[in-house]
Coordinates of C-alpha atoms (C1' of nucleotides) in Angstrom, one line a residue:
Chain A
M164 CA -0.4 0.5 0.2
S165 CA 1.3 3.5 -1.0
Y166 CA 0.5 6.5 -0.3
S167 CA -1.7 7.0 -3.3
D168 CA -3.9 4.3 -1.8
F169 CA -4.8 5.8 1.2
A170 CA -7.1 8.1 -1.4
T171 CA -8.8 5.3 -2.3
L172 CA -9.3 3.2 0.5
P173 CA -12.7 2.5 2.1
C174 CA -12.2 5.0 4.4
T175 CA -14.1 8.9 4.8
L176 CA -10.5 9.5 6.9
S177 CA -8.0 8.5 5.4
R178 CA -9.1 9.5 1.2
P179 CA -9.7 13.5 2.9
A180 CA -6.3 12.9 4.8
A181 CA -4.6 11.9 1.6
L182 CA -5.2 14.7 -0.9
L183 CA -5.6 16.9 1.6
G184 CA -2.4 16.0 2.9
E185 CA 0.2 17.0 -0.3
R186 CA 3.2 19.0 0.2
W187 CA 1.4 22.8 -0.1
T188 CA -2.4 22.1 -0.4
L189 CA -3.6 22.8 3.0
L190 CA -1.3 26.3 2.5
L191 CA -3.1 26.5 -0.8
L192 CA -6.4 26.7 0.3
R193 CA -5.9 29.0 2.9
Q194 CA -4.5 30.9 0.9
I195 CA -7.6 30.6 -1.1
F196 CA -10.3 30.9 1.5
L197 CA -8.1 34.1 2.3
G198 CA -8.9 35.4 -1.7
T199 CA -6.1 34.6 -3.7
R200 CA -7.8 33.2 -7.1
R201 CA -5.5 34.4 -10.0
F202 CA -2.5 31.7 -10.3
E203 CA 0.1 34.4 -10.6
D204 CA -0.9 35.6 -7.3
F205 CA -0.5 32.8 -5.4
Q206 CA 2.3 32.4 -6.7
A207 CA 3.9 35.9 -5.9
T208 CA 2.3 35.4 -2.4
M209 CA 3.5 31.5 -1.6
D210 CA 6.5 31.4 -3.2
I211 CA 5.4 28.4 -4.7
S212 CA 6.9 27.0 -7.6
R213 CA 5.2 26.9 -11.0
S214 CA 5.0 23.7 -11.8
V215 CA 4.3 22.6 -8.4
L216 CA 1.2 24.5 -8.5
T217 CA -0.1 24.5 -11.2
D218 CA -0.5 20.0 -10.3
R219 CA -1.3 21.1 -7.0
L220 CA -4.7 22.7 -8.2
N221 CA -5.0 20.1 -11.4
V222 CA -5.5 17.7 -8.9
L223 CA -8.3 20.6 -6.8
L224 CA -9.0 20.8 -10.2
Q225 CA -10.4 16.9 -10.4
E226 CA -11.6 16.5 -7.3
D227 CA -13.9 19.2 -7.9
V228 CA -12.7 21.3 -5.0
L229 CA -12.1 24.3 -7.5
K230 CA -13.6 25.2 -10.4
R231 CA -11.9 27.6 -13.1
V232 CA -14.0 30.8 -13.7
P233 CA -13.2 33.3 -17.2
Y234 CA -13.5 37.2 -15.4
H235 CA -13.0 40.0 -17.9
E236 CA -10.1 42.6 -17.8
D237 CA -9.0 45.3 -19.8
G238 CA -10.8 43.7 -22.1
R239 CA -9.5 40.6 -22.0
T240 CA -10.7 37.1 -20.9
R241 CA -8.8 34.7 -18.3
H242 CA -9.8 32.2 -15.9
E243 CA -9.1 32.3 -11.9
Y244 CA -10.1 29.6 -9.0
R245 CA -13.2 29.5 -7.6
L246 CA -14.2 27.3 -4.8
T247 CA -17.2 24.3 -5.1
E248 CA -19.8 23.2 -3.1
K249 CA -17.3 21.5 -2.5
G250 CA -14.6 23.3 -1.7
R251 CA -16.5 26.0 1.1
D252 CA -18.2 22.8 2.6
L253 CA -13.6 23.2 3.6
Y254 CA -14.2 25.9 5.9
P255 CA -14.2 23.5 9.3
V256 CA -10.9 21.5 8.1
L257 CA -9.8 25.2 8.2
M258 CA -11.4 26.5 11.2
A259 CA -10.3 23.4 12.4
L260 CA -6.7 24.0 11.9
R261 CA -7.1 27.9 13.2
T262 CA -8.4 26.9 16.3
W263 CA -5.9 24.4 16.9
G264 CA -3.6 26.8 16.4
A265 CA -4.3 29.9 18.2
K266 CA -4.6 27.1 20.6
W267 CA -1.2 26.2 21.1
M268 CA 0.8 27.9 18.4
A269 CA -0.4 31.5 18.8
P270 CA 1.9 33.7 17.8
D271 CA 3.6 37.2 19.6
E272 CA 3.3 39.3 17.1
E273 CA -0.3 40.0 16.0
E274 CA -2.2 38.3 14.0
F275 CA -2.2 38.3 10.3
F276 CA -5.8 38.2 10.0
Q277 CA -9.1 38.0 11.8
L278 CA -12.6 36.3 11.4
H279 CA -15.5 38.2 13.0
H280 CA -19.1 35.8 12.6
R281 CA -20.8 39.2 10.5
D282 CA -24.3 39.3 12.4
C283 CA -23.2 39.6 15.8
G284 CA -19.1 40.1 15.9
G285 CA -17.8 37.3 17.5
D286 CA -15.5 35.4 17.4
V287 CA -15.3 31.4 15.3
R288 CA -14.6 28.0 16.5
A289 CA -14.4 25.0 15.6
K290 CA -16.0 21.8 17.4
V291 CA -16.5 18.7 17.8
E292 CA -20.4 17.7 18.3
C293 CA -22.9 14.6 18.5
T294 CA -25.6 15.0 16.5
E295 CA -27.8 12.9 18.0
C296 CA -27.7 14.7 21.5
A297 CA -25.5 18.5 20.6
A298 CA -22.9 17.2 23.3
E299 CA -19.7 18.6 22.6
L300 CA -17.2 15.6 22.1
T301 CA -13.3 15.3 22.5
A302 CA -11.7 12.2 21.5
R303 CA -12.3 10.5 24.5
D304 CA -16.4 11.0 24.0
V305 CA -16.1 8.9 21.2
Q306 CA -15.8 4.5 20.5
V307 CA -14.3 3.5 18.4
T308 CA -15.2 0.7 15.9
T309 CA -12.5 -1.2 12.8
R310 CA -14.1 -3.2 10.6
Q311 CA -13.9 -6.6 11.9
Chain B
M148 CA 9.7 33.1 2.1
S149 CA 10.0 28.6 1.3
Y150 CA 7.5 25.8 2.9
S151 CA 8.4 26.1 6.0
D152 CA 8.5 30.3 6.9
F153 CA 4.7 29.4 6.7
A154 CA 5.1 27.7 9.6
T155 CA 6.7 30.8 11.8
L156 CA 4.1 33.0 9.9
P157 CA 2.7 35.3 13.2
C158 CA -0.7 33.3 11.5
T159 CA -2.7 30.8 13.5
L160 CA -3.5 29.0 10.5
S161 CA -0.9 28.7 8.3
R162 CA 1.3 27.3 10.9
P163 CA -0.5 24.2 11.4
A164 CA -1.1 24.0 7.9
A165 CA 2.8 23.9 7.5
L166 CA 2.7 21.7 9.6
L167 CA 0.3 18.5 8.9
G168 CA 0.7 19.8 5.0
E169 CA 3.7 17.4 4.7
R170 CA 3.1 14.6 3.7
W171 CA 2.7 11.3 5.6
T172 CA 1.5 13.6 9.1
L173 CA -2.0 13.3 8.5
L174 CA -2.1 10.1 7.7
L175 CA 0.0 9.0 10.5
L176 CA -2.7 11.3 12.9
R177 CA -5.3 8.9 11.6
Q178 CA -2.8 5.5 13.0
I179 CA -2.6 7.5 16.1
F180 CA -5.8 8.0 16.8
L181 CA -6.8 4.7 15.8
G182 CA -4.5 3.1 18.0
T183 CA -1.7 2.8 16.5
R184 CA 1.2 3.1 19.0
R185 CA 5.0 1.5 18.4
F186 CA 6.9 2.2 15.5
E187 CA 7.2 -0.9 13.5
D188 CA 3.1 -1.0 13.6
F189 CA 2.9 2.5 12.1
Q190 CA 5.6 0.5 9.5
A191 CA 3.2 -2.6 8.9
T192 CA -0.1 -0.2 8.6
M193 CA 1.1 2.4 6.7
D194 CA 3.6 1.3 4.7
I195 CA 5.4 3.8 4.9
S196 CA 9.2 3.9 4.2
R197 CA 11.4 4.0 8.0
S198 CA 13.0 6.8 7.7
V199 CA 10.5 9.1 6.8
L200 CA 8.2 7.5 9.5
T201 CA 11.2 8.7 11.8
D202 CA 11.3 12.7 10.5
R203 CA 7.9 12.6 11.1
L204 CA 7.4 11.1 14.7
N205 CA 10.4 13.5 15.3
V206 CA 9.1 15.8 13.9
L207 CA 5.8 15.8 15.9
L208 CA 7.8 14.9 19.3
Q209 CA 10.1 18.4 18.4
E210 CA 6.4 20.3 18.4
D211 CA 4.8 18.4 21.5
V212 CA 2.5 16.7 19.7
L213 CA 3.6 13.4 20.6
K214 CA 5.3 12.2 23.8
R215 CA 7.9 9.2 24.0
V216 CA 6.7 6.5 27.3
P217 CA 8.5 3.8 28.1
Y218 CA 6.2 0.1 28.2
H219 CA 6.8 -3.4 29.4
E220 CA 6.6 -6.0 27.9
D221 CA 8.1 -9.9 27.8
G222 CA 9.8 -8.2 30.7
R223 CA 11.6 -5.0 28.0
T224 CA 11.2 -1.8 28.2
R225 CA 10.9 -0.1 25.0
H226 CA 8.6 2.9 23.6
E227 CA 5.9 3.9 22.1
Y228 CA 4.6 7.2 20.5
R229 CA 1.2 8.5 22.3
L230 CA -0.6 11.9 22.5
T231 CA 0.1 14.5 24.0
E232 CA -2.7 16.7 25.2
K233 CA -1.9 19.6 22.2
G234 CA -2.3 16.4 20.0
R235 CA -5.5 15.1 21.6
D236 CA -6.4 18.6 20.6
L237 CA -6.4 18.1 17.1
Y238 CA -8.7 15.3 17.4
P239 CA -11.6 18.4 15.8
V240 CA -9.2 18.3 12.6
L241 CA -8.9 15.1 12.2
M242 CA -12.4 15.0 12.5
A243 CA -13.4 18.1 9.9
L244 CA -11.6 15.7 7.7
R245 CA -13.4 13.3 8.6
T246 CA -17.3 15.0 7.9
W247 CA -15.8 16.5 4.8
G248 CA -14.8 12.9 3.9
A249 CA -18.8 11.2 4.5
K250 CA -20.6 14.4 2.2
W251 CA -18.6 14.1 -0.3
M252 CA -15.9 11.4 -1.4
A253 CA -17.8 8.6 0.4
P254 CA -16.7 5.1 -0.3
D255 CA -19.5 2.4 -2.0
E256 CA -17.8 0.1 0.3
E257 CA -18.5 -0.4 4.0
E258 CA -17.2 2.2 6.2
F259 CA -13.6 1.4 7.5
F260 CA -13.9 2.4 10.9
Q261 CA -17.3 4.2 12.5
L262 CA -17.4 6.7 14.9
H263 CA -19.9 6.9 18.0
H264 CA -21.0 8.8 20.5
R265 CA -20.3 6.7 24.0
D266 CA -23.2 8.2 25.7
C267 CA -25.9 8.7 23.1
G268 CA -24.8 6.3 20.8
G269 CA -25.2 9.7 18.2
D270 CA -23.1 10.5 15.5
V271 CA -20.3 12.6 15.4
R272 CA -19.2 15.9 13.2
A273 CA -17.3 18.5 13.0
K274 CA -19.0 22.4 12.7
V275 CA -17.7 25.8 13.0
E276 CA -19.7 27.8 15.8
C277 CA -19.4 31.7 16.6
T278 CA -18.7 32.2 20.6
E279 CA -21.3 34.7 20.8
C280 CA -24.0 33.6 19.3
A281 CA -23.7 29.8 19.2
A282 CA -24.9 30.2 15.6
E283 CA -23.3 27.8 13.9
L284 CA -21.5 29.2 10.5
T285 CA -20.6 28.9 7.3
A286 CA -17.4 30.9 5.0
R287 CA -20.3 33.4 3.9
D288 CA -21.4 34.2 7.2
V289 CA -17.8 35.0 8.2
Q290 CA -15.7 38.5 8.3
V291 CA -12.1 37.9 7.5
T292 CA -10.3 41.6 8.2
T293 CA -6.1 41.0 7.3
R294 CA -4.2 42.8 8.6
Q295 CA -3.6 46.8 7.2
Chain C
dA61 C1' 4.3 45.2 -35.5
dG62 C1' 6.3 45.4 -31.0
dC63 C1' 5.7 45.3 -26.1
dT64 C1' 3.3 43.9 -21.6
dA65 C1' 0.8 40.5 -18.7
dC66 C1' -0.9 36.2 -17.8
dA67 C1' -0.6 31.6 -17.2
dG68 C1' 1.4 28.0 -18.4
dT69 C1' 5.8 24.7 -20.1
dT70 C1' 10.5 22.9 -19.7
dC71 C1' 14.3 21.5 -17.9
dG72 C1' 18.4 20.9 -15.3
dG73 C1' 20.4 20.3 -10.8
dA74 C1' 19.0 20.2 -5.8
dT75 C1' 16.2 17.3 -2.4
dT76 C1' 13.4 14.2 -0.9
dC77 C1' 11.5 9.9 -0.6
dC78 C1' 11.5 5.0 -1.6
dG79 C1' 13.4 0.0 -0.2
dA80 C1' 17.4 -2.8 1.1
dA81 C1' 20.6 -4.1 4.2
dC82 C1' 23.0 -2.3 8.0
dT83 C1' 23.1 -1.4 12.8
dC84 C1' 22.7 -1.6 18.3
dA85 C1' 20.3 -2.4 22.8
dG86 C1' 18.5 -6.4 25.6
dG87 C1' 16.2 -10.5 27.0
dA88 C1' 16.0 -15.8 25.6
dG89 C1' 17.9 -20.5 25.8
dG90 C1' 21.6 -23.7 25.6
Chain D
dC235 C1' 29.8 -16.6 27.9
dC236 C1' 28.1 -17.0 23.3
dT237 C1' 24.0 -17.2 19.6
dC238 C1' 19.4 -15.7 18.7
dC239 C1' 15.0 -13.2 18.2
dT240 C1' 12.8 -8.9 17.8
dG241 C1' 12.3 -4.1 18.2
dA242 C1' 13.7 0.5 16.9
dG243 C1' 16.0 2.9 14.0
dT244 C1' 20.2 4.4 10.6
dT245 C1' 22.6 4.8 6.0
dC246 C1' 23.1 4.2 1.5
dG247 C1' 21.9 4.0 -3.8
dG248 C1' 18.5 5.0 -6.7
dA249 C1' 14.3 6.9 -7.8
dA250 C1' 10.9 10.4 -7.7
dT251 C1' 9.7 15.1 -6.2
dC252 C1' 10.4 19.6 -6.4
dC253 C1' 12.9 24.1 -6.8
dG254 C1' 14.4 28.7 -10.0
dA255 C1' 14.9 30.6 -13.9
dA256 C1' 14.1 30.7 -18.8
dC257 C1' 11.5 30.1 -23.0
dT258 C1' 6.5 30.0 -24.6
dG259 C1' 1.1 31.0 -26.7
dT260 C1' -2.5 34.6 -26.0
dA261 C1' -4.3 38.1 -26.9
dG262 C1' -4.5 43.3 -25.8
dC263 C1' -2.9 47.6 -26.3
dT264 C1' 0.0 51.1 -28.6

DNA sequence: AGCTACAGTTCGGATTCCGAACTCAGGAGG
DNA sequence: CCTCCTGAGTTCGGAATCCGAACTGTAGCT
């Protein structure tokens, strides 16, 4: 079993983990959620090599996380990369990373960006809950049943 | 700015994203949350090369996500890798991946493992909420304010 | 026609990864 | 004491991936 086999295991955790676990992919998604959409802007802000950027964008297009959308500027037609619904749905993953980072890897300096609930100005955090009783859960509250 | 610079940016999202975005790291954490603790078992179940496994474990030790704990077997003392509190706190990240995977990458076959709330047997899912008003949030409900 | 900007592609060298063999420590068995 | 065995790495040569820089192609503007 090689790395890429985890992308096809019948496991709803290994599949996303293999996809997003490739180098640069999480950082690329961060940049996208921050509003970057164009090849040149990804390249300039992240300083990723152009060939790897091409590859990662293509993988995310293929997985239907991103879509190429035409736009007009100076009367020209170009394309930009935007999140699909599937891609937007990755928000909790990024927020879970950020919530963890805020607790355990917080920088001394000022934060690079801040997030607030539009309606009430409150802070944003990720959590795990039970769909039945709505209790907030930690790893210890959850029973794992492995197949066989 | 190279890849590793994202690990030291004053950004609570880029730091975890750079750490967990290295190849194998998310899959390694998955295996740990499934109960694997020993070098040989990681190597056998994931089929990762031994040198890369050594490297990834060392990074997670250095970041205080894992700790080496002595154990006894056949009268011998060996060491195993266990989650620290910081490591256990990554649970929402893995659950967010799984929630996304269940919605968008679900396999046709039977799931590799299942999760249930110990107390009530309910399903487990990750979500994003506002710490003020407790509303569940999507990317569109959140205002991003970039520094400067 | 020439210049510019965006969005890639190509390619040689550097880095990382892989697989297999090797090392090392400690206990068991003789 | 000597040898075997096992877990946990380390080493190393070849393969794959990544990087940086240059190159290509397309379309509009002057």
